Structures are given as structure tokens and as C-alpha cells.
């Protein structure tokens, strides 16, 4: 009766010849986690600044409306109050929209800087990982060739 070959030993030898280094994956994970943390910080900072700006804009508008709602002695004073409010609101709107644009611009700049830095880091990690893999594969191939020649 034919004897069944033990593939467990063969696979064990094969896998031992090509060791898996998980440190590269761990480094990649850490880089991704750090990038996510930094991008979250940028987004949360922008949300905080936008909320503060919105609150200020609302308070300023309500203060102007308080002046608008006061009783006037002459009918012409109502027209003047409305004109003054509209003028002040238009000015506030322009200022606040410019401030929102600055927040968006900072978010864009910070995001581009983070992505460029992350791309550089990932490129360096990938290069180092490929160099190590090439070296390990060459070493394993040499061992396999030496072992095959010895048999």
C-alpha cells in the first residue's frame, strides 16, 4: 500500500523559509491611525470655529434687531431704522462669510499638508518594506537553493 506524503511538514518548511514580518503592517496601521487623528483634529477645530462664528453672528443680528424693534417718534424713523439694519446686516454678512471662507481655506491647507506628509511617510514605509521583503526573499531563495543542492 502506498504511503501518503506528509504535507504538514512540507508546508511548515515552506512557511518557515518565507517568514512573515508583521511589523510593516503594524507601522502602516499606526500611520493610518495617526493620520485619522490629525484629520479629525482639523475637522473638529473647524467645526468649533464655525460654531463660534455662527453664534457671534446670531448675537450681533439679535442686537441689531433689538434696536430695530424699538418704538419711534416719527414714521420716517422706522424707515431709517430698517435701512440702518439692512446696511449693518449686509456688512455683517460680508464679514462673516469672509471669516467662514478663511476657516475653509485653513482646513484645505491643513488637509493638503497632512496628506502630503502622510504620502511621504507611506512611500518611505512601502520602500523600506519592499527592500526588506526583497532581502528576505533573496535570503530564503539562497537557503532553499543551498538545501536543494545539499540533497
Tab-separated table of N, CA, C and O in Angstrom, residues 6-69:
chain	number	residue	atom	x	y	z
A	6	UNK	N	3.401	13.446	3.877
A	6	UNK	CA	3.029	14.357	4.963
A	6	UNK	C	3.189	15.808	4.482
A	6	UNK	O	4.290	16.342	4.454
A	7	UNK	N	2.083	16.408	4.082
A	7	UNK	CA	2.121	17.782	3.580
A	7	UNK	C	2.278	18.799	4.713
A	7	UNK	O	2.675	19.929	4.481
A	8	UNK	N	1.990	18.404	5.917
A	8	UNK	CA	2.148	19.305	7.055
A	8	UNK	C	3.601	19.702	7.215
A	8	UNK	O	3.914	20.899	7.379
A	9	UNK	N	4.487	18.759	7.128
A	9	UNK	CA	5.922	19.056	7.259
A	9	UNK	C	6.402	19.909	6.093
A	9	UNK	O	7.207	20.834	6.273
A	10	UNK	N	5.914	19.594	4.903
A	10	UNK	CA	6.305	20.373	3.714
A	10	UNK	C	5.858	21.828	3.868
A	10	UNK	O	6.628	22.759	3.618
A	11	UNK	N	4.608	22.048	4.279
A	11	UNK	CA	4.097	23.406	4.450
A	11	UNK	C	4.823	24.139	5.574
A	11	UNK	O	5.089	25.332	5.478
A	12	UNK	N	5.145	23.408	6.607
A	12	UNK	CA	5.870	24.003	7.735
A	12	UNK	C	7.247	24.486	7.269
A	12	UNK	O	7.667	25.601	7.578
A	13	UNK	N	7.938	23.645	6.500
A	13	UNK	CA	9.242	24.036	5.958
A	13	UNK	C	9.105	25.208	4.997
A	13	UNK	O	9.918	26.136	5.002
A	14	UNK	N	8.077	25.153	4.152
A	14	UNK	CA	7.854	26.214	3.170
A	14	UNK	C	7.575	27.551	3.858
A	14	UNK	O	8.170	28.574	3.507
A	15	UNK	N	6.686	27.545	4.835
A	15	UNK	CA	6.337	28.779	5.534
A	15	UNK	C	7.508	29.283	6.376
A	15	UNK	O	7.691	30.482	6.536
A	16	UNK	N	8.304	28.370	6.893
A	16	UNK	CA	9.486	28.764	7.655
A	16	UNK	C	10.537	29.419	6.781
A	16	UNK	O	11.310	30.265	7.231
A	17	UNK	N	10.556	29.040	5.505
A	17	UNK	CA	11.526	29.622	4.576
A	17	UNK	C	11.150	31.063	4.204
A	17	UNK	O	12.003	31.849	3.801
A	18	UNK	N	9.876	31.393	4.297
A	18	UNK	CA	9.405	32.741	3.961
A	18	UNK	C	8.690	33.339	5.165
A	18	UNK	O	7.462	33.374	5.221
A	19	UNK	N	9.442	33.813	6.135
A	19	UNK	CA	8.808	34.356	7.345
A	19	UNK	C	8.023	35.632	7.033
A	19	UNK	O	8.390	36.395	6.152
A	20	UNK	N	6.946	35.805	7.752
A	20	UNK	CA	6.096	36.985	7.586
A	20	UNK	C	6.441	37.984	8.686
A	20	UNK	O	6.420	37.647	9.867
A	21	UNK	N	6.759	39.180	8.263
A	21	UNK	CA	7.097	40.240	9.216
A	21	UNK	C	5.886	41.151	9.360
A	21	UNK	O	5.531	41.873	8.432
A	22	UNK	N	5.241	41.102	10.500
A	22	UNK	CA	4.024	41.903	10.705
A	22	UNK	C	4.329	43.330	11.139
A	22	UNK	O	3.422	44.150	11.223
A	23	UNK	N	5.601	43.641	11.390
A	23	UNK	CA	5.924	44.995	11.860
A	23	UNK	C	5.592	46.041	10.801
A	23	UNK	O	5.187	47.155	11.130
A	24	UNK	N	5.731	45.679	9.518
A	24	UNK	CA	5.389	46.631	8.452
A	24	UNK	C	3.898	46.951	8.476
A	24	UNK	O	3.498	48.105	8.306
A	25	UNK	N	3.079	45.934	8.704
A	25	UNK	CA	1.635	46.161	8.775
A	25	UNK	C	1.269	46.975	10.010
A	25	UNK	O	0.396	47.828	9.961
A	26	UNK	N	1.960	46.704	11.107
A	26	UNK	CA	1.714	47.468	12.326
A	26	UNK	C	2.085	48.934	12.131
A	26	UNK	O	1.348	49.827	12.555
A	27	UNK	N	3.204	49.180	11.459
A	27	UNK	CA	3.618	50.559	11.186
A	27	UNK	C	2.613	51.259	10.274
A	27	UNK	O	2.286	52.434	10.485
A	28	UNK	N	2.135	50.533	9.255
A	28	UNK	CA	1.142	51.115	8.350
A	28	UNK	C	-0.135	51.454	9.107
A	28	UNK	O	-0.735	52.516	8.893
A	29	UNK	N	-0.556	50.573	9.994
A	29	UNK	CA	-1.754	50.822	10.798
A	29	UNK	C	-1.560	52.050	11.685
A	29	UNK	O	-2.452	52.904	11.790
A	30	UNK	N	-0.398	52.146	12.311
A	30	UNK	CA	-0.113	53.292	13.180
A	30	UNK	C	-0.113	54.588	12.379
A	30	UNK	O	-0.625	55.618	12.836
A	31	UNK	N	0.458	54.540	11.170
A	31	UNK	CA	0.482	55.728	10.312
A	31	UNK	C	-0.940	56.145	9.949
A	31	UNK	O	-1.283	57.330	10.009
A	32	UNK	N	-1.793	55.173	9.596
A	32	UNK	CA	-3.184	55.465	9.254
A	32	UNK	C	-3.940	56.029	10.453
A	32	UNK	O	-4.714	56.973	10.326
A	33	UNK	N	-3.704	55.453	11.619
A	33	UNK	CA	-4.385	55.927	12.832
A	33	UNK	C	-3.961	57.352	13.169
A	33	UNK	O	-4.790	58.190	13.533
A	34	UNK	N	-2.677	57.635	13.016
A	34	UNK	CA	-2.166	58.981	13.291
A	34	UNK	C	-2.756	59.985	12.301
A	34	UNK	O	-3.158	61.085	12.681
A	35	UNK	N	-2.815	59.590	11.024
A	35	UNK	CA	-3.405	60.471	10.008
A	35	UNK	C	-4.870	60.740	10.332
A	35	UNK	O	-5.327	61.884	10.269
A	36	UNK	N	-5.601	59.704	10.696
A	36	UNK	CA	-7.011	59.874	11.053
A	36	UNK	C	-7.183	60.815	12.236
A	36	UNK	O	-8.086	61.654	12.249
A	37	UNK	N	-6.306	60.670	13.217
A	37	UNK	CA	-6.359	61.545	14.398
A	37	UNK	C	-6.112	63.000	14.010
A	37	UNK	O	-6.831	63.910	14.456
A	38	UNK	N	-5.126	63.236	13.166
A	38	UNK	CA	-4.801	64.606	12.759
A	38	UNK	C	-5.913	65.208	11.894
A	38	UNK	O	-6.256	66.386	12.062
A	39	UNK	N	-6.475	64.413	10.989
A	39	UNK	CA	-7.572	64.915	10.158
A	39	UNK	C	-8.809	65.208	11.012
A	39	UNK	O	-9.508	66.196	10.775
A	40	UNK	N	-9.055	64.378	12.004
A	40	UNK	CA	-10.180	64.626	12.918
A	40	UNK	C	-9.970	65.918	13.690
A	40	UNK	O	-10.913	66.688	13.890
A	41	UNK	N	-8.739	66.151	14.113
A	41	UNK	CA	-8.435	67.383	14.852
A	41	UNK	C	-8.696	68.608	13.975
A	41	UNK	O	-9.253	69.607	14.444
A	42	UNK	N	-8.320	68.537	12.699
A	42	UNK	CA	-8.559	69.649	11.774
A	42	UNK	C	-10.067	69.882	11.624
A	42	UNK	O	-10.541	71.018	11.701
A	43	UNK	N	-10.811	68.804	11.428
A	43	UNK	CA	-12.265	68.924	11.249
A	43	UNK	C	-12.953	69.454	12.504
A	43	UNK	O	-13.835	70.326	12.417
A	44	UNK	N	-12.557	68.955	13.662
A	44	UNK	CA	-13.182	69.411	14.908
A	44	UNK	C	-12.840	70.862	15.214
A	44	UNK	O	-13.693	71.615	15.702
A	45	UNK	N	-11.615	71.271	14.906
A	45	UNK	CA	-11.225	72.665	15.105
A	45	UNK	C	-12.059	73.573	14.201
A	45	UNK	O	-12.551	74.613	14.635
A	46	UNK	N	-12.229	73.166	12.949
A	46	UNK	CA	-13.033	73.954	12.010
A	46	UNK	C	-14.492	74.020	12.468
A	46	UNK	O	-15.124	75.083	12.396
A	47	UNK	N	-15.019	72.908	12.954
A	47	UNK	CA	-16.407	72.896	13.442
A	47	UNK	C	-16.566	73.822	14.638
A	47	UNK	O	-17.561	74.554	14.746
A	48	UNK	N	-15.586	73.811	15.524
A	48	UNK	CA	-15.631	74.684	16.699
A	48	UNK	C	-15.599	76.153	16.286
A	48	UNK	O	-16.397	76.966	16.774
A	49	UNK	N	-14.690	76.494	15.393
A	49	UNK	CA	-14.583	77.893	14.933
A	49	UNK	C	-15.850	78.319	14.193
A	49	UNK	O	-16.319	79.451	14.362
A	50	UNK	N	-16.402	77.428	13.378
A	50	UNK	CA	-17.630	77.747	12.641
A	50	UNK	C	-18.795	77.968	13.591
A	50	UNK	O	-19.604	78.886	13.397
A	51	UNK	N	-18.875	77.157	14.626
A	51	UNK	CA	-19.944	77.307	15.617
A	51	UNK	C	-19.807	78.626	16.367
A	51	UNK	O	-20.800	79.344	16.566
A	52	UNK	N	-18.590	78.951	16.763
A	52	UNK	CA	-18.354	80.229	17.451
A	52	UNK	C	-18.748	81.402	16.565
A	52	UNK	O	-19.380	82.360	17.028
A	53	UNK	N	-18.372	81.310	15.291
A	53	UNK	CA	-18.689	82.389	14.350
A	53	UNK	C	-20.199	82.515	14.145
A	53	UNK	O	-20.747	83.623	14.141
A	54	UNK	N	-20.865	81.388	14.007
A	54	UNK	CA	-22.327	81.405	13.838
A	54	UNK	C	-23.015	82.014	15.058
A	54	UNK	O	-23.961	82.802	14.928
A	55	UNK	N	-22.541	81.640	16.238
A	55	UNK	CA	-23.121	82.170	17.476
A	55	UNK	C	-22.938	83.677	17.554
A	55	UNK	O	-23.877	84.418	17.888
A	56	UNK	N	-21.740	84.144	17.238
A	56	UNK	CA	-21.458	85.585	17.267
A	56	UNK	C	-22.344	86.321	16.260
A	56	UNK	O	-22.913	87.374	16.556
A	57	UNK	N	-22.468	85.749	15.064
A	57	UNK	CA	-23.282	86.371	14.020
A	57	UNK	C	-24.733	86.467	14.490
A	57	UNK	O	-25.384	87.505	14.319
A	58	UNK	N	-25.241	85.425	15.093
A	58	UNK	CA	-26.618	85.430	15.591
A	58	UNK	C	-26.809	86.478	16.691
A	58	UNK	O	-27.792	87.235	16.681
A	59	UNK	N	-25.877	86.538	17.633
A	59	UNK	CA	-25.981	87.527	18.715
A	59	UNK	C	-25.933	88.951	18.173
A	59	UNK	O	-26.691	89.821	18.625
A	60	UNK	N	-25.027	89.195	17.211
A	60	UNK	CA	-24.941	90.537	16.609
A	60	UNK	C	-26.242	90.895	15.882
A	60	UNK	O	-26.716	92.036	15.974
A	61	UNK	N	-26.813	89.921	15.185
A	61	UNK	CA	-28.068	90.164	14.467
A	61	UNK	C	-29.194	90.479	15.443
A	61	UNK	O	-29.983	91.415	15.231
A	62	UNK	N	-29.266	89.714	16.521
A	62	UNK	CA	-30.307	89.961	17.522
A	62	UNK	C	-30.141	91.329	18.177
A	62	UNK	O	-31.134	92.014	18.466
A	63	UNK	N	-28.897	91.740	18.395
A	63	UNK	CA	-28.655	93.067	18.975
A	63	UNK	C	-29.142	94.154	18.021
A	63	UNK	O	-29.758	95.141	18.456
A	64	UNK	N	-28.886	93.980	16.740
A	64	UNK	CA	-29.357	94.972	15.747
A	64	UNK	C	-30.877	94.958	15.654
A	64	UNK	O	-31.503	95.999	15.443
A	65	UNK	N	-31.481	93.770	15.807
A	65	UNK	CA	-32.947	93.698	15.736
A	65	UNK	C	-33.589	94.351	16.954
A	65	UNK	O	-34.704	94.879	16.859
A	66	UNK	N	-32.881	94.332	18.078
A	66	UNK	CA	-33.399	94.993	19.278
A	66	UNK	C	-33.552	96.483	19.006
A	66	UNK	O	-34.579	97.086	19.344
A	67	UNK	N	-32.544	97.074	18.366
A	67	UNK	CA	-32.630	98.499	18.009
A	67	UNK	C	-33.768	98.737	17.022
A	67	UNK	O	-34.462	99.748	17.097
A	68	UNK	N	-33.929	97.779	16.095
A	68	UNK	CA	-34.972	97.908	15.069
A	68	UNK	C	-36.370	97.847	15.684
A	68	UNK	O	-37.292	98.533	15.218
A	69	UNK	N	-36.554	97.079	16.728
A	69	UNK	CA	-37.886	96.863	17.297
A	69	UNK	C	-38.348	97.955	18.261
A	69	UNK	O	-39.485	97.916	18.730
